[in-house]
Amino acid sequence: MKAALAGANGELLHLARRATGRERGPDAVVEGILGFAAELRAYGIERFGEPAAAAGVAVPGIVDEERGVAAYAANLGWRDVPLRALLGERLGGVPVALGHDVRTGGLAEGRIGAGKGADRFLFVPLGTGIAGAIGIGGRVESGAHGFAGEIGHIVVRPGGALCPCGQRGCLERYASAAAVSQAWAAATGDAGADAADCAKAVASGDPKAVRVWRDAVDALADGLVTALTLLDPRTLIIGGGLAEAGETLFTPLREAVRRRVTFQKLPSIVPAALGDTAGCLGAGLLAWDLLEPTDRTEVAT
Ligand SMILES: [Zn+2]
């Protein structure tokens, strides 16, 4: 878990980290979050002379932002946890916002990170899986049921590899950091080889690595072109482990997207800027939005 005290324009005043303790079960994780938040609040009073005016929290899985309920998180064992109410209680009744981890991280990247004030952006982190956040007018679209932005489950190879979601040929089976690690391990026969090793081998011109990398970039470009055809974003922000490959990824990716579009306008394709603090900075922005419920795109530009 990352937790922060954030100023009105999203500036980081204090950052702390600790383990979720999920091996102790779902309730212990909830209690851990509540305790962590309470400690942060106490630290804020001591350090800045007043308590935080609002709180934001971002969690994985399926999130009902309107009701403030963490509806489902397989890796935490959560079902219908009323986090917003619990946190409000623990923090002396301040307003609390609940967000989805990727959408919240995307909000921060779009407003104060790589997209800085972009009115329309798409944030796509390439990690264990591939998720997405659709930014529109300073906010992130969550969809009617909390599923908007799941670009990793766009089918790019019909009839292809089976995905845990139940479909075949999903983008994340080909272009996530995990998928590239798996493909590179298979190509080299070294079970410990990962996507970062593959990127290094690509940079040094290893033809086997170049093939693995090209397959991933092609799949990613196919998925991204579907997304930008629907959304027409101004900025496409790519994050997660795979984006750490830098130009080894971005140069061929921009080229692959450019080759595919016909009438669509090309967005600028840029690396994420906030790293693993994006989620907690975004939660801070959600909290500030509760106090100033206006379009804050202007503030960031
Ligand atoms: Zn899938």
Short mmCIF file of C-alpha atoms and ligand atoms in Angstrom, two decimals:
data_model
loop_
_atom_site.label_atom_id
_atom_site.label_comp_id
_atom_site.label_asym_id
_atom_site.label_seq_id
_atom_site.Cartn_x
_atom_site.Cartn_y
_atom_site.Cartn_z
CA MET A 1 0.00 0.00 0.00
CA LYS A 2 1.12 3.54 -0.77
CA ALA A 3 -0.36 6.44 1.15
CA ALA A 4 0.22 10.14 0.80
CA LEU A 5 -0.71 13.56 2.07
CA ALA A 6 -1.43 15.66 -1.00
CA GLY A 7 -1.81 19.42 -1.47
CA ALA A 8 -4.58 21.16 -3.41
CA ASN A 9 -2.84 20.85 -6.78
CA GLY A 10 -1.86 17.27 -6.24
CA GLU A 11 1.58 18.02 -4.82
CA LEU A 12 3.06 15.26 -2.70
CA LEU A 13 3.58 16.43 0.90
CA HIS A 14 4.34 13.09 2.51
CA LEU A 15 4.54 9.51 1.23
CA ALA A 16 4.47 6.25 3.19
CA ARG A 17 4.39 2.59 2.21
CA ARG A 18 3.54 -0.64 3.96
CA ALA A 19 2.53 -4.21 3.20
CA THR A 20 -1.18 -4.99 2.72
CA GLY A 21 -0.86 -8.01 5.03
CA ARG A 22 -3.24 -9.93 2.79
CA GLU A 23 -1.92 -13.25 4.09
CA ARG A 24 -3.86 -12.44 7.27
CA GLY A 25 -7.18 -12.38 5.40
CA PRO A 26 -9.65 -9.89 3.90
CA ASP A 27 -10.71 -8.20 7.17
CA ALA A 28 -7.11 -7.66 8.24
CA VAL A 29 -6.45 -5.80 4.97
CA VAL A 30 -9.43 -3.51 5.60
CA GLU A 31 -8.28 -2.88 9.16
CA GLY A 32 -4.74 -2.24 7.85
CA ILE A 33 -6.05 0.44 5.48
CA LEU A 34 -8.13 2.12 8.20
CA GLY A 35 -5.22 2.14 10.64
CA PHE A 36 -2.77 3.42 8.01
CA ALA A 37 -5.15 6.26 7.11
CA ALA A 38 -5.68 7.20 10.75
CA GLU A 39 -1.91 7.34 11.33
CA LEU A 40 -1.49 9.52 8.27
CA ARG A 41 -4.18 11.85 9.51
CA ALA A 42 -2.44 12.11 12.90
CA TYR A 43 0.87 12.81 11.15
CA GLY A 44 -0.80 15.58 9.11
CA ILE A 45 -2.08 17.27 12.27
CA GLU A 46 1.37 17.11 13.86
CA ARG A 47 3.27 18.24 10.77
CA PHE A 48 0.89 20.79 9.21
CA GLY A 49 -1.20 21.83 12.17
CA GLU A 50 -4.52 20.63 10.78
CA PRO A 51 -6.11 17.35 9.74
CA ALA A 52 -6.64 16.34 6.11
CA ALA A 53 -9.90 17.91 4.89
CA ALA A 54 -10.90 14.85 2.88
CA ALA A 55 -9.61 11.39 2.00
CA GLY A 56 -9.40 9.29 -1.14
CA VAL A 57 -8.67 5.58 -1.45
CA ALA A 58 -8.06 3.49 -4.56
CA VAL A 59 -8.46 -0.28 -4.59
CA PRO A 60 -8.21 -3.08 -7.18
CA GLY A 61 -11.00 -5.22 -8.56
CA ILE A 62 -14.53 -4.04 -9.21
CA VAL A 63 -15.38 -0.77 -7.54
CA ASP A 64 -18.78 0.86 -7.14
CA GLU A 65 -17.58 4.44 -6.91
CA GLU A 66 -21.05 5.89 -6.47
CA ARG A 67 -21.91 3.74 -3.44
CA GLY A 68 -18.35 3.83 -2.13
CA VAL A 69 -18.16 0.05 -2.04
CA ALA A 70 -15.29 -2.26 -3.04
CA ALA A 71 -17.55 -4.75 -4.79
CA TYR A 72 -15.08 -7.49 -5.60
CA ALA A 73 -11.33 -8.05 -5.40
CA ALA A 74 -10.21 -11.63 -6.02
CA ASN A 75 -6.63 -11.13 -4.76
CA LEU A 76 -7.82 -9.58 -1.47
CA GLY A 77 -10.82 -11.87 -0.95
CA TRP A 78 -13.15 -8.86 -0.82
CA ARG A 79 -16.84 -8.81 -1.56
CA ASP A 80 -18.95 -5.68 -0.95
CA VAL A 81 -16.68 -3.92 1.51
CA PRO A 82 -18.22 -0.50 2.38
CA LEU A 83 -14.82 1.19 2.47
CA ARG A 84 -16.05 4.75 2.09
CA ALA A 85 -18.29 4.53 5.16
CA LEU A 86 -15.64 2.71 7.20
CA LEU A 87 -12.94 5.25 6.39
CA GLY A 88 -15.24 8.21 7.02
CA GLU A 89 -15.97 6.81 10.46
CA ARG A 90 -12.30 6.22 11.26
CA LEU A 91 -11.24 9.68 10.04
CA GLY A 92 -13.60 11.76 12.12
CA GLY A 93 -16.34 12.15 9.53
CA VAL A 94 -14.35 13.78 6.68
CA PRO A 95 -15.67 13.20 3.15
CA VAL A 96 -14.13 10.10 1.51
CA ALA A 97 -13.84 9.18 -2.17
CA LEU A 98 -13.39 5.60 -3.31
CA GLY A 99 -11.77 4.86 -6.69
CA HIS A 100 -10.58 1.96 -8.82
CA ASP A 101 -6.78 1.62 -8.75
CA VAL A 102 -6.09 1.89 -12.48
CA ARG A 103 -8.67 4.60 -13.13
CA THR A 104 -7.37 6.57 -10.16
CA GLY A 105 -3.76 6.23 -11.31
CA GLY A 106 -4.92 7.30 -14.77
CA LEU A 107 -6.60 10.36 -13.32
CA ALA A 108 -3.27 11.44 -11.80
CA GLU A 109 -1.30 10.72 -14.98
CA GLY A 110 -3.82 12.69 -17.04
CA ARG A 111 -4.08 15.67 -14.71
CA ILE A 112 -0.65 16.10 -13.16
CA GLY A 113 1.55 13.45 -14.83
CA ALA A 114 2.38 12.53 -18.42
CA GLY A 115 -0.90 13.87 -19.82
CA LYS A 116 -0.77 17.11 -17.80
CA GLY A 117 -4.15 18.70 -18.36
CA ALA A 118 -5.06 16.61 -21.45
CA ASP A 119 -8.82 16.94 -21.96
CA ARG A 120 -9.04 13.49 -23.57
CA PHE A 121 -6.54 10.77 -22.75
CA LEU A 122 -6.18 7.04 -22.47
CA PHE A 123 -3.89 5.53 -19.82
CA VAL A 124 -2.77 1.95 -20.42
CA PRO A 125 -0.50 0.25 -17.87
CA LEU A 126 1.25 -2.88 -19.19
CA GLY A 127 1.88 -5.03 -16.13
CA THR A 128 0.81 -8.50 -15.04
CA GLY A 129 -2.28 -7.74 -17.10
CA ILE A 130 -3.36 -4.75 -19.15
CA ALA A 131 -5.92 -2.29 -17.89
CA GLY A 132 -7.00 1.15 -19.00
CA ALA A 133 -8.37 4.48 -17.86
CA ILE A 134 -10.42 6.70 -20.16
CA GLY A 135 -9.95 10.37 -19.27
CA ILE A 136 -12.63 12.82 -20.33
CA GLY A 137 -12.70 16.47 -19.29
CA GLY A 138 -10.59 16.03 -16.15
CA ARG A 139 -12.40 12.89 -14.96
CA VAL A 140 -12.12 9.18 -15.63
CA GLU A 141 -15.02 7.23 -17.10
CA SER A 142 -15.99 4.21 -14.99
CA GLY A 143 -18.86 2.91 -17.15
CA ALA A 144 -22.36 1.85 -16.12
CA HIS A 145 -21.11 -1.14 -14.10
CA GLY A 146 -17.53 -0.16 -13.19
CA PHE A 147 -15.92 -1.99 -16.13
CA ALA A 148 -14.98 0.83 -18.52
CA GLY A 149 -11.46 0.86 -19.94
CA GLU A 150 -10.73 -2.89 -19.87
CA ILE A 151 -8.63 -2.64 -23.02
CA GLY A 152 -6.61 -5.72 -22.03
CA HIS A 153 -9.62 -7.83 -22.91
CA ILE A 154 -10.09 -6.50 -26.42
CA VAL A 155 -9.71 -9.57 -28.63
CA VAL A 156 -6.77 -8.99 -30.97
CA ARG A 157 -6.12 -12.59 -32.03
CA PRO A 158 -9.51 -14.30 -32.54
CA GLY A 159 -9.37 -17.95 -31.50
CA GLY A 160 -5.99 -17.33 -29.83
CA ALA A 161 -4.67 -17.98 -26.34
CA LEU A 162 -7.22 -18.60 -23.60
CA CYS A 163 -7.56 -15.72 -21.13
CA PRO A 164 -8.64 -16.03 -17.46
CA CYS A 165 -11.58 -13.76 -18.40
CA GLY A 166 -13.02 -16.63 -20.49
CA GLN A 167 -12.35 -15.20 -23.96
CA ARG A 168 -9.64 -16.23 -26.38
CA GLY A 169 -7.05 -13.94 -27.95
CA CYS A 170 -7.23 -11.04 -25.49
CA LEU A 171 -4.63 -8.27 -25.84
CA GLU A 172 -3.16 -8.95 -22.40
CA ARG A 173 -2.27 -12.51 -23.39
CA TYR A 174 0.17 -11.01 -25.95
CA ALA A 175 1.36 -7.61 -24.78
CA SER A 176 1.38 -7.50 -20.98
CA ALA A 177 4.75 -7.60 -19.22
CA ALA A 178 3.76 -11.08 -18.01
CA ALA A 179 2.97 -12.27 -21.56
CA VAL A 180 6.29 -10.98 -22.92
CA SER A 181 8.14 -12.60 -20.01
CA GLN A 182 6.41 -15.88 -20.78
CA ALA A 183 7.17 -15.67 -24.52
CA TRP A 184 10.81 -14.77 -23.89
CA ALA A 185 11.22 -17.57 -21.32
CA ALA A 186 9.81 -20.02 -23.89
CA ALA A 187 12.07 -18.67 -26.67
CA THR A 188 15.25 -18.91 -24.59
CA GLY A 189 14.39 -22.02 -22.56
CA ASP A 190 15.28 -20.02 -19.45
CA ALA A 191 12.30 -20.08 -17.08
CA GLY A 192 13.66 -17.07 -15.17
CA ALA A 193 13.99 -14.79 -18.23
CA ASP A 194 11.58 -11.86 -18.16
CA ALA A 195 10.33 -8.94 -20.23
CA ALA A 196 13.13 -6.65 -19.04
CA ASP A 197 15.73 -9.22 -20.22
CA CYS A 198 13.91 -9.43 -23.54
CA ALA A 199 14.02 -5.63 -23.95
CA LYS A 200 17.77 -5.65 -23.29
CA ALA A 201 18.27 -8.41 -25.86
CA VAL A 202 16.19 -6.42 -28.37
CA ALA A 203 18.38 -3.36 -27.80
CA SER A 204 21.47 -5.47 -28.53
CA GLY A 205 19.92 -6.83 -31.74
CA ASP A 206 19.20 -10.45 -30.76
CA PRO A 207 16.94 -11.69 -33.60
CA LYS A 208 14.97 -14.08 -31.36
CA ALA A 209 14.20 -11.23 -28.97
CA VAL A 210 13.33 -8.92 -31.85
CA ARG A 211 10.71 -11.46 -33.00
CA VAL A 212 9.15 -11.85 -29.54
CA TRP A 213 9.11 -8.08 -29.09
CA ARG A 214 7.60 -7.42 -32.52
CA ASP A 215 4.75 -9.86 -31.86
CA ALA A 216 3.94 -8.01 -28.63
CA VAL A 217 4.18 -4.56 -30.21
CA ASP A 218 1.96 -5.66 -33.13
CA ALA A 219 -0.70 -7.02 -30.78
CA LEU A 220 -0.49 -3.87 -28.65
CA ALA A 221 -0.84 -1.62 -31.69
CA ASP A 222 -3.89 -3.62 -32.85
CA GLY A 223 -5.56 -3.15 -29.48
CA LEU A 224 -4.62 0.52 -29.18
CA VAL A 225 -5.94 1.33 -32.66
CA THR A 226 -9.31 -0.19 -31.70
CA ALA A 227 -9.32 1.97 -28.58
CA LEU A 228 -8.34 5.19 -30.32
CA THR A 229 -10.85 4.58 -33.10
CA LEU A 230 -13.57 4.57 -30.42
CA LEU A 231 -12.21 7.28 -28.12
CA ASP A 232 -10.11 9.69 -30.21
CA PRO A 233 -7.78 10.55 -27.29
CA ARG A 234 -5.34 13.46 -27.51
CA THR A 235 -2.73 11.66 -25.44
CA LEU A 236 -2.06 7.96 -25.05
CA ILE A 237 -0.11 7.31 -21.84
CA ILE A 238 1.61 3.92 -21.59
CA GLY A 239 2.79 2.78 -18.17
CA GLY A 240 3.58 -0.37 -16.20
CA GLY A 241 6.61 -2.63 -16.27
CA LEU A 242 6.85 -2.94 -20.04
CA ALA A 243 7.00 0.85 -20.53
CA GLU A 244 10.26 0.85 -18.56
CA ALA A 245 11.86 -0.42 -21.78
CA GLY A 246 11.67 3.22 -22.95
CA GLU A 247 12.36 3.84 -26.64
CA THR A 248 12.85 0.11 -27.22
CA LEU A 249 9.07 0.04 -26.82
CA PHE A 250 7.94 3.53 -27.81
CA THR A 251 9.76 3.89 -31.15
CA PRO A 252 8.36 0.70 -32.74
CA LEU A 253 4.99 1.20 -31.04
CA ARG A 254 4.47 4.69 -32.47
CA GLU A 255 5.47 3.35 -35.89
CA ALA A 256 3.12 0.33 -35.60
CA VAL A 257 0.18 2.55 -34.63
CA ARG A 258 0.99 5.02 -37.41
CA ARG A 259 1.01 2.20 -40.00
CA ARG A 260 -2.44 1.03 -38.93
CA VAL A 261 -4.49 4.21 -38.80
CA THR A 262 -6.27 5.53 -41.88
CA PHE A 263 -8.73 8.31 -41.03
CA GLN A 264 -8.05 8.35 -37.26
CA LYS A 265 -5.98 11.17 -35.78
CA LEU A 266 -2.76 10.02 -34.13
CA PRO A 267 -2.57 10.81 -30.43
CA SER A 268 0.80 11.57 -28.89
CA ILE A 269 2.07 8.33 -27.35
CA VAL A 270 4.05 9.01 -24.17
CA PRO A 271 5.44 7.07 -21.19
CA ALA A 272 3.71 7.42 -17.81
CA ALA A 273 5.49 9.85 -15.49
CA LEU A 274 4.34 9.09 -11.94
CA GLY A 275 5.39 5.46 -11.56
CA ASP A 276 3.87 3.61 -8.62
CA THR A 277 2.80 6.80 -6.83
CA ALA A 278 0.13 7.48 -9.51
CA GLY A 279 -2.57 5.60 -7.57
CA CYS A 280 -2.16 7.46 -4.29
CA LEU A 281 -1.72 10.85 -5.99
CA GLY A 282 -4.93 10.13 -7.91
CA ALA A 283 -6.71 9.22 -4.69
CA GLY A 284 -5.58 12.61 -3.36
CA LEU A 285 -7.09 14.32 -6.42
CA LEU A 286 -10.38 12.45 -5.86
CA ALA A 287 -10.38 13.69 -2.27
CA TRP A 288 -9.78 17.31 -3.35
CA ASP A 289 -12.55 16.95 -5.95
CA LEU A 290 -14.98 16.27 -3.10
CA LEU A 291 -14.15 19.70 -1.68
CA GLU A 292 -14.15 21.49 -5.04
CA PRO A 293 -16.58 19.60 -7.22
CA THR A 294 -15.79 21.45 -10.45
CA ASP A 295 -13.91 20.58 -13.60
CA ARG A 296 -10.30 20.92 -12.47
CA THR A 297 -8.65 20.48 -15.87
CA GLU A 298 -7.79 24.21 -15.82
CA VAL A 299 -5.96 23.95 -12.52
CA ALA A 300 -3.48 21.49 -13.93
CA THR A 301 -2.63 23.32 -17.14
ZN ZN B 1 -9.43 -11.56 -21.42
#
